[in-house]
Coordinates of C-alpha atoms and ligand atoms in Angstrom, one line a residue:
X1 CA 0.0 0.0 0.0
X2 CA 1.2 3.6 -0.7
X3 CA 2.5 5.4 2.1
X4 CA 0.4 8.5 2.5
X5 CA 1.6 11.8 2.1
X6 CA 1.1 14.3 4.5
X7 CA 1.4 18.5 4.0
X8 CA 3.1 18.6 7.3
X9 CA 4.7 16.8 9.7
X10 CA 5.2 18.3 13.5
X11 CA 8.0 17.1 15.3
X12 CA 7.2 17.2 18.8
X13 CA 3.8 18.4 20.1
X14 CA 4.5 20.3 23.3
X15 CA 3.9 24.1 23.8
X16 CA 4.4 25.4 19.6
X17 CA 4.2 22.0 18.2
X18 CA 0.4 21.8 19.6
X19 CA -0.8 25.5 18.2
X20 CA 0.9 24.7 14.9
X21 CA -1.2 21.7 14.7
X22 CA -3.9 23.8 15.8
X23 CA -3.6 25.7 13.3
X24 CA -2.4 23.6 10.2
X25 CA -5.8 21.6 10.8
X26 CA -7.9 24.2 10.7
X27 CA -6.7 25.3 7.8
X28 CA -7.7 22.0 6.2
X29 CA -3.9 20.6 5.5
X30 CA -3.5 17.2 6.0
X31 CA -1.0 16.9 9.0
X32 CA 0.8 14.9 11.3
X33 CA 2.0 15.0 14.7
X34 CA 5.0 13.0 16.0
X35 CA 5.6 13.3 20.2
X36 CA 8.0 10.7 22.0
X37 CA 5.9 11.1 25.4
X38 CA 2.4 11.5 26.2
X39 CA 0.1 14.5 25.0
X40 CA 0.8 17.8 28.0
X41 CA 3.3 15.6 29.6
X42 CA 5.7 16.5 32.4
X43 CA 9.4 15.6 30.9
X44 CA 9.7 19.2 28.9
X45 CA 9.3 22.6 29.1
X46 CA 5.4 23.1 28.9
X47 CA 3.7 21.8 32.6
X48 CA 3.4 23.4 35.9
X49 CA 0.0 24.4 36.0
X50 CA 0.4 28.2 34.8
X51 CA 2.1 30.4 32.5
X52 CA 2.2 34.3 33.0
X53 CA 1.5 36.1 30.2
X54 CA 1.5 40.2 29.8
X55 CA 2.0 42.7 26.7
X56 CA 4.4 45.4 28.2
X57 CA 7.1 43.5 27.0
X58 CA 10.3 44.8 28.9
X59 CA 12.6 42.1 27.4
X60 CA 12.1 43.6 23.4
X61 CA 9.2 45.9 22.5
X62 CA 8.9 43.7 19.4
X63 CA 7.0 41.1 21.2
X64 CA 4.0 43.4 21.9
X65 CA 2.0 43.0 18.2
X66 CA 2.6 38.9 18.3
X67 CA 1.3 39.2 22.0
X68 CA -1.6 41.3 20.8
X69 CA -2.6 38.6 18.2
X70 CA -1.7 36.1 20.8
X71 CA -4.4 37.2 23.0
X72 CA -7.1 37.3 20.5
X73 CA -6.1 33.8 19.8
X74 CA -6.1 32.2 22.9
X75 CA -9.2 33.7 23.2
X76 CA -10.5 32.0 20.2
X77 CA -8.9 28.7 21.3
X78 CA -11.2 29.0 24.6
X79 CA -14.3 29.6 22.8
X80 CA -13.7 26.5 20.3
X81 CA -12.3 24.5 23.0
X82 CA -15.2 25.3 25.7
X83 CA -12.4 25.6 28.3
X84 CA -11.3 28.6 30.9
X85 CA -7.2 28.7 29.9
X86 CA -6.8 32.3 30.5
X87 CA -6.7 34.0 34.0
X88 CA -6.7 38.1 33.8
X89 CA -6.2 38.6 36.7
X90 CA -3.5 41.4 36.4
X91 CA 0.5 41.3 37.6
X92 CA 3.0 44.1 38.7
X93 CA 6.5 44.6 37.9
X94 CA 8.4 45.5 40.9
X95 CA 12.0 46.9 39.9
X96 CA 14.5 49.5 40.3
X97 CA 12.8 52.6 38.7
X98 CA 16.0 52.4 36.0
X99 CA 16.4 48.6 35.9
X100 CA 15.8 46.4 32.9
X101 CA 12.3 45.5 34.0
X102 CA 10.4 48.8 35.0
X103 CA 12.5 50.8 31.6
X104 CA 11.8 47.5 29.3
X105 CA 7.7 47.6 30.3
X106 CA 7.8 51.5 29.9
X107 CA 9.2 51.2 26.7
X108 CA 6.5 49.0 25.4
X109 CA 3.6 51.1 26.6
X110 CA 4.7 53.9 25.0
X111 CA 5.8 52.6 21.8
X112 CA 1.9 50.1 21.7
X113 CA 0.0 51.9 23.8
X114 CA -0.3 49.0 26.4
X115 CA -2.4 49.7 29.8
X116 CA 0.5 50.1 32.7
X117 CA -0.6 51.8 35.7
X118 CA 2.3 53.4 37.8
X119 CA 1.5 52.7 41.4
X120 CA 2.8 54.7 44.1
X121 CA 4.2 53.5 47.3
X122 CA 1.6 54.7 49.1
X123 CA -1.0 52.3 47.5
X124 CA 1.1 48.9 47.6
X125 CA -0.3 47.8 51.0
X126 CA -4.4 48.3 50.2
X127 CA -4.0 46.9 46.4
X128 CA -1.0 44.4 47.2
X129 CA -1.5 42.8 50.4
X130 CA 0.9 40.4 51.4
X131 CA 3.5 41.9 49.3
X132 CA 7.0 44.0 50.8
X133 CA 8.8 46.0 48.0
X134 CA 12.2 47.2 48.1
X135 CA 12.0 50.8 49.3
X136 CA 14.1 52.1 46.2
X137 CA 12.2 50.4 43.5
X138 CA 8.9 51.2 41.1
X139 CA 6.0 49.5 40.8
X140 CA 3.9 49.5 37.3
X141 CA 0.9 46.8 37.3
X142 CA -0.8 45.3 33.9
X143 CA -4.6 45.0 34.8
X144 CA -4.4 42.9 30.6
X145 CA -1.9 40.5 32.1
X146 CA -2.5 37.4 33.7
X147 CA -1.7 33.3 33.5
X148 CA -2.4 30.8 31.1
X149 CA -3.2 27.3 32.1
X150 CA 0.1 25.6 30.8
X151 CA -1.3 22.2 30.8
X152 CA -4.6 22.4 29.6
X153 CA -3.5 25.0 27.0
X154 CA -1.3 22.1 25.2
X155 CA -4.1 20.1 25.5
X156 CA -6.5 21.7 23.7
X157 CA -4.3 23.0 20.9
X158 CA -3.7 19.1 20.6
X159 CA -8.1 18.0 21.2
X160 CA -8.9 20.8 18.7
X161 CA -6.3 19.9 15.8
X162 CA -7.3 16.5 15.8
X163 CA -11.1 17.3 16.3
X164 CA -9.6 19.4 12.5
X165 CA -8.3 16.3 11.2
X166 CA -4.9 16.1 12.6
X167 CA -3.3 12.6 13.0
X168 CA -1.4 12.6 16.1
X169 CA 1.1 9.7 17.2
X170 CA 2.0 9.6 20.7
X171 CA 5.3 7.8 21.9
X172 CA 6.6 7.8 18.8
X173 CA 10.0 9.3 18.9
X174 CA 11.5 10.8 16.0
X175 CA 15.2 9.2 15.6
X176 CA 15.8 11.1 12.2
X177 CA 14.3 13.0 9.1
X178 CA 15.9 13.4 5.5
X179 CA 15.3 14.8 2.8
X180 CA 13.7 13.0 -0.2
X181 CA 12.9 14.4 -3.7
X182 CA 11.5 17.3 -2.7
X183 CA 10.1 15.8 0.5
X184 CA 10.7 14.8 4.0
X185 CA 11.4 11.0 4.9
X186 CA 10.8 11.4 9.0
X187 CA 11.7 7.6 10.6
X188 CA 10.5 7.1 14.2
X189 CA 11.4 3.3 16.3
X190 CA 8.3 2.0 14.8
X191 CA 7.5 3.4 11.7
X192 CA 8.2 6.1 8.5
X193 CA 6.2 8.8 7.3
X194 CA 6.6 11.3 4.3
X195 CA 5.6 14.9 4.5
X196 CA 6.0 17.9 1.4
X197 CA 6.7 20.5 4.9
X198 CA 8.5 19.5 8.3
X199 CA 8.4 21.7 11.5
X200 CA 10.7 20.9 14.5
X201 CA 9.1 22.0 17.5
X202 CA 11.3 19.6 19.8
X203 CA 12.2 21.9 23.1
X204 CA 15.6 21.2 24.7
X205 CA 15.9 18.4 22.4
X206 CA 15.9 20.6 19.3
X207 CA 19.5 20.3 18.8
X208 CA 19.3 16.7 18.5
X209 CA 16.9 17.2 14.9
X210 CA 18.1 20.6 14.3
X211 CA 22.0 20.5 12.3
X212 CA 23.2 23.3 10.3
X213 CA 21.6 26.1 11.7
X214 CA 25.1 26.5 13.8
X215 CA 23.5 28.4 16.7
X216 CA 24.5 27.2 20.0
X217 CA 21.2 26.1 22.6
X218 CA 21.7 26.0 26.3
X219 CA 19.2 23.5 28.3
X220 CA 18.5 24.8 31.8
X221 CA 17.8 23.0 34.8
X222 CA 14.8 25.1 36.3
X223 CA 12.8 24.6 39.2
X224 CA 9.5 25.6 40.5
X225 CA 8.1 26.1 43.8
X226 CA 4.8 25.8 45.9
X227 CA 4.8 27.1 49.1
X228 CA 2.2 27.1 52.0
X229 CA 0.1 30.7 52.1
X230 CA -0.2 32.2 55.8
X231 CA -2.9 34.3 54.9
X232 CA -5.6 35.2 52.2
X233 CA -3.7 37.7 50.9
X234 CA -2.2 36.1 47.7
X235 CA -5.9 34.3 46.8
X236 CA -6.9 34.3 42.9
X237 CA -10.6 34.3 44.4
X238 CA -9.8 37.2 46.3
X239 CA -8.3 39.3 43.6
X240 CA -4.1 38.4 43.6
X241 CA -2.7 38.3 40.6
X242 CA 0.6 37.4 39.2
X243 CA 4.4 39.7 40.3
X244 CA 7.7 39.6 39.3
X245 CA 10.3 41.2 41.0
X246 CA 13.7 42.4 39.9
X247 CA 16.0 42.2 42.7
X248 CA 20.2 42.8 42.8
X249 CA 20.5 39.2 43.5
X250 CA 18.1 38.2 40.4
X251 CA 14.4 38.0 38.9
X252 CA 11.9 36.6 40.5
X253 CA 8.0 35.4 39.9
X254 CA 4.9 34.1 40.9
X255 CA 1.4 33.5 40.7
X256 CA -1.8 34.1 43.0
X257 CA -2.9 30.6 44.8
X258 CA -5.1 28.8 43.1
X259 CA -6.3 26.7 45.8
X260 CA -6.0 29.3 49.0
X261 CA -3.1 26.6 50.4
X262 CA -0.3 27.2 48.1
X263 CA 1.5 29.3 45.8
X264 CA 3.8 28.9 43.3
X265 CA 7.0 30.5 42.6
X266 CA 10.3 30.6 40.8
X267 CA 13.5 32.4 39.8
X268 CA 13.3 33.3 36.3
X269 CA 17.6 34.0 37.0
X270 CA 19.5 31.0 38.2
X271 CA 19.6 27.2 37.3
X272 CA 22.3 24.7 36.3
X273 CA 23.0 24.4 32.6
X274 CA 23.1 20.6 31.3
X275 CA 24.8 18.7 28.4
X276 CA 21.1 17.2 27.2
X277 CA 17.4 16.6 28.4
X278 CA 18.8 13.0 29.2
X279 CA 21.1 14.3 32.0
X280 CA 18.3 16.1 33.4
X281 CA 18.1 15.4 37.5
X282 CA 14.4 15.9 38.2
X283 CA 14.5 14.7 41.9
X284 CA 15.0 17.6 44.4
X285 CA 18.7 18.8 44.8
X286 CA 20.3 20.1 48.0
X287 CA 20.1 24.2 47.0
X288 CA 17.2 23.7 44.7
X289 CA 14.5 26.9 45.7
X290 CA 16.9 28.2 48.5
X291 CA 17.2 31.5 46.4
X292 CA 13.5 31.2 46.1
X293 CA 12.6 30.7 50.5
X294 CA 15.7 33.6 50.2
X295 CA 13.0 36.7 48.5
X296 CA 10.2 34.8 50.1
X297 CA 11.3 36.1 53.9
X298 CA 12.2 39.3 51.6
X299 CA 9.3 39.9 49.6
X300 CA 6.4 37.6 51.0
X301 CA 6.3 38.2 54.4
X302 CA 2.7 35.8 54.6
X303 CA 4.2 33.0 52.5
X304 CA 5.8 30.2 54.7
X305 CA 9.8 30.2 53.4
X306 CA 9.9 26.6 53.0
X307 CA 8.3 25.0 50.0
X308 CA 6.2 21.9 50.3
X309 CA 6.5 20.9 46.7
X310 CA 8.9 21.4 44.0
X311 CA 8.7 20.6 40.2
X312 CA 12.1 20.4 37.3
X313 CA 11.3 22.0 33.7
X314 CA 14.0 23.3 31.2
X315 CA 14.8 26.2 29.6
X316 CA 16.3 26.0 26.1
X317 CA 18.7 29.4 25.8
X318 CA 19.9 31.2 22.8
X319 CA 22.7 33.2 23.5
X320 CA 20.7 36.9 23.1
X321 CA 17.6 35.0 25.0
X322 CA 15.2 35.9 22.0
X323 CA 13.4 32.9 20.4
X324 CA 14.4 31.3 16.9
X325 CA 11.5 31.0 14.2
X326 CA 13.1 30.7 10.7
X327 CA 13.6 28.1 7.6
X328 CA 16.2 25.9 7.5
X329 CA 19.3 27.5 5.8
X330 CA 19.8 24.4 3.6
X331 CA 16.7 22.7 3.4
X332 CA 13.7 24.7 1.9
X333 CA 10.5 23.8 3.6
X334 CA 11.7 22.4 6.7
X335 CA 10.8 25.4 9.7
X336 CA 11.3 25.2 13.3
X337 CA 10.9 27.3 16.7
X338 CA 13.7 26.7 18.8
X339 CA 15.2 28.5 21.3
X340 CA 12.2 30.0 23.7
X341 CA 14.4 31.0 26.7
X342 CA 12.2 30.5 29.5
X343 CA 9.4 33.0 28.4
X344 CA 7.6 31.3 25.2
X345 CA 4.7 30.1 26.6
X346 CA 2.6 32.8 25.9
X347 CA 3.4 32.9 21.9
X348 CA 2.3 29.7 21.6
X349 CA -0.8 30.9 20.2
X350 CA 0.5 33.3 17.9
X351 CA 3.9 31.2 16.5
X352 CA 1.8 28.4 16.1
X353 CA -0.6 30.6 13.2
X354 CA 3.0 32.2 11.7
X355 CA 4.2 28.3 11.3
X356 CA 0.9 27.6 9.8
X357 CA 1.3 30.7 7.6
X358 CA 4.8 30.0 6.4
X359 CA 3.9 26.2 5.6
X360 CA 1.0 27.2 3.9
X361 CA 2.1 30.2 1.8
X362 CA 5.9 31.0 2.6
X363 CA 5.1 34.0 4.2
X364 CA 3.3 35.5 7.0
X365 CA 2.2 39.3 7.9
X366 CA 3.2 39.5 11.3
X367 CA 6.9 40.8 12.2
X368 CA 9.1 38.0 13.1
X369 CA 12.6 39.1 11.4
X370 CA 14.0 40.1 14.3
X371 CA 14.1 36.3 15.5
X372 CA 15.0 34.5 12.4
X373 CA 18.6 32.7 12.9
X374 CA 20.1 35.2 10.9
X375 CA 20.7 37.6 13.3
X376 CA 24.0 35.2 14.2
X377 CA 25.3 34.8 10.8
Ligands
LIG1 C1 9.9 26.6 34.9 C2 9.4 27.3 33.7 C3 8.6 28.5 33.8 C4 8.2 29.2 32.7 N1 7.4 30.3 32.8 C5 7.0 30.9 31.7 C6 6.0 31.9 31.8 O1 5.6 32.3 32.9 N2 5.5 32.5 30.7 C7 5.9 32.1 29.5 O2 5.5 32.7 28.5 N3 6.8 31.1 29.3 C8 7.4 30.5 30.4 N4 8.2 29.5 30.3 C9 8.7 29.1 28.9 C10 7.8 28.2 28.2 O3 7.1 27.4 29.0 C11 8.5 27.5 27.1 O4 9.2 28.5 26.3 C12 7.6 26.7 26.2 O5 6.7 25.9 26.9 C13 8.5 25.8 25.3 O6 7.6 25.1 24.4 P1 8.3 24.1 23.4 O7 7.2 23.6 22.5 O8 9.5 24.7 22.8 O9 8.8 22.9 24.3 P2 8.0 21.6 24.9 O10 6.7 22.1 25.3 O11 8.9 20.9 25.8 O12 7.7 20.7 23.6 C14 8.8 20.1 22.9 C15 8.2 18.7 22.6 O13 9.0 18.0 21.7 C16 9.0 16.6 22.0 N5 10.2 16.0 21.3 C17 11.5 16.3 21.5 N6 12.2 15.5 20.7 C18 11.4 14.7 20.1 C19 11.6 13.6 19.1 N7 12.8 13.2 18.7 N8 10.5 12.9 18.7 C20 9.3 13.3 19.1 N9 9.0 14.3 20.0 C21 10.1 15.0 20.5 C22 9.1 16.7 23.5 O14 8.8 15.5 24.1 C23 8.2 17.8 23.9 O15 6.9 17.3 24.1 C24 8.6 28.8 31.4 C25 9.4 27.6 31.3 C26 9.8 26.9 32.4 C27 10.6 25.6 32.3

């Protein structure tokens, strides 16, 4: 029997591998999915419960119009999916009033226009209870911003492509794709498929699939924490949102509890780089989160310093931290997203419809020069 040919194949089907499925399906091409674990597993980069997301983009103003489209996106995906993913329940930015955090989110309101409310000092305690800032730093808060629901999110990228018509294949790891008269020959353990597009969406295991494109990727150990809440300050049901803090010994940020008993936490700084995904030790180390109980007795004066629960994820670094979307230099039609650097979560949305708009027609209409791989040639 012929071997079917497929418009796309998706090589791993985590955060951007899901939305680009999402949206290849929709757009009625016939596509595959190819993922070695299960479908919003816990091994990568995309579980945890929650993802902040926000628009005053202090890392590059050029964010801000994918994170516009983003948001109308995700919105979309929760009306087709039926499911609550997206939490607005606002966020500050506490920082030193000329630091990279409180200049960066600045620079994006004024350049898009984004709602930033400068707080003064005098307000923190009635609209930020629970919270102690650093006496010489700023506060701006992003009544847009909020979390996604990192799990779920994946999930129903993944339920709604295939509800579209997507074929996905779960444990099916991809041990190597070629090239082949114009095509793609993609082998996994148990089988081979043929596709006219391929799009490596493969996390910190990217630079397994991913020669040629000679830009070095850093995996990160990374580690999240819950701790116990001492008060109702920092409840979701009573009106917390999300912070982030930018302290001299590094960047720090949370969520509100979901469940009035914990909260969860992290250092966005920090972490031990690894060789690969396989080295990754995702049992508790001795130091793991002391940096973390460290800005709790800081910053958190109602959160217990000790966490109760602890979770390992990756980051996959580029060397400037901005994300890689591109084509392959040497093999026309193969795309990936690499690269995410501990903040992609929140494009998933949006990259996912630019993949789908490149595979489709070779282009797409939203700006995304400024992180092809080119910018390291
Ligand atoms: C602790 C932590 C906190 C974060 N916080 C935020 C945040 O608040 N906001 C935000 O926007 N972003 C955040 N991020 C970043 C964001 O979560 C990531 O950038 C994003 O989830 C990465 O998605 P991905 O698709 O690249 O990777 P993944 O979701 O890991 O997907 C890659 C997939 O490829 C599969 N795969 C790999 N190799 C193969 C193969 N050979 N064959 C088949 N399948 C394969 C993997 O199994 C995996 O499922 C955070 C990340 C971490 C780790």
């Amino acid at each position: 029997m012929p071997r079917p040919i497929f418009d796309c194949i998706v090589i791993g089907t985590g955060g951007f591998g899901s939305a680009a499925l999402y949206h290849l399906a929709r757009r009625g091409l016939k596509v595959l999915g190819l993922e070695q674990f299960t479908p919003a597993h816990q091994l990568g980069s995309s579980h945890g419960e929650t993802r902040i997301i926000r628009q005053a983009y202090f890392e590059h103003p050029n964010y801000v119009p994918l994170l516009l489209r983003g948001y109308e996106l995700f919105e979309e995906l929760e009306q087709t999916s039926g499911k609550k993913l997206f939490e607005q329940c606002g966020l500050f930015l506490s920082g030193p009033p000329d630091g990279e955090t409180i200049q960066g989110a600045n620079l994006a309101r004024k350049l898009h226009q984004i709602p930033l409310e400068t707080v003064d000092a005098s307000e923190y305690a009635d609209r930020f209870p629970g919270y102690k800032m650093p006496e010489d730093h700023s506060v701006v808060f992003e009544p847009v911003a909020g979390f996604l629901r990192v799990e779920e999110t994946v999930r129903a990228h993944l339920d709604e492509a295939q509800e579209a018509g997507a074929t996905l294949k779960f444990e099916s790891a991809v041990r190597s794709w070629q090239p082949e008269q114009n095509q793609f020959l993609v082998t996994t353990d148990q089988e081979e498929f043929i596709a006219r597009k391929l799009l490596i969406t493969a996390g910190a295991w990217a630079s397994d699939l991913l020669q040629g494109i000679n830009v070095p990727l850093q995996v990160r150990r990374k580690v999240l924490c819950w701790h116990p809440v001492q008060s109702a300050s920092y409840n979701l049901a009573g009106g917390a949102g999300c912070f982030f803090f930018e302290m001299p010994y590094g960047l720090f940020y949370g969520f509100p509890s979901l469940d009035g008993q914990t909260l969860k936490l992290a250092e966005h700084t920090g972490g031990n780089d690894i060789s690969h995904p396989e080295t990754l030790v995702r049992e508790e180390l001795e130091g793991d989160g002391t940096s973390v109980s460290n800005f709790v007795t800081n910053c958190l004066p109602e959160l217990s310093p000790q966490s109760v629960r602890q979770a390992v994820c990756m980051y996959t670094m580029t060397p400037d931290h901005h994300f890689l979307i591109d084509e392959h230099p040497d093999h026309p039609g193969l795309y990936f997203g690499a690269g995410f650097s501990g903040h992609g979560f929140k494009f998933t949305s949006v990259i996912g419809e630019v993949f789908a708009d490149l595979i489709s027609s070779g282009k797409t209409n939203l700006s995304i020069d400024f992180l092809s791989a080119k910018r390291f040639a």
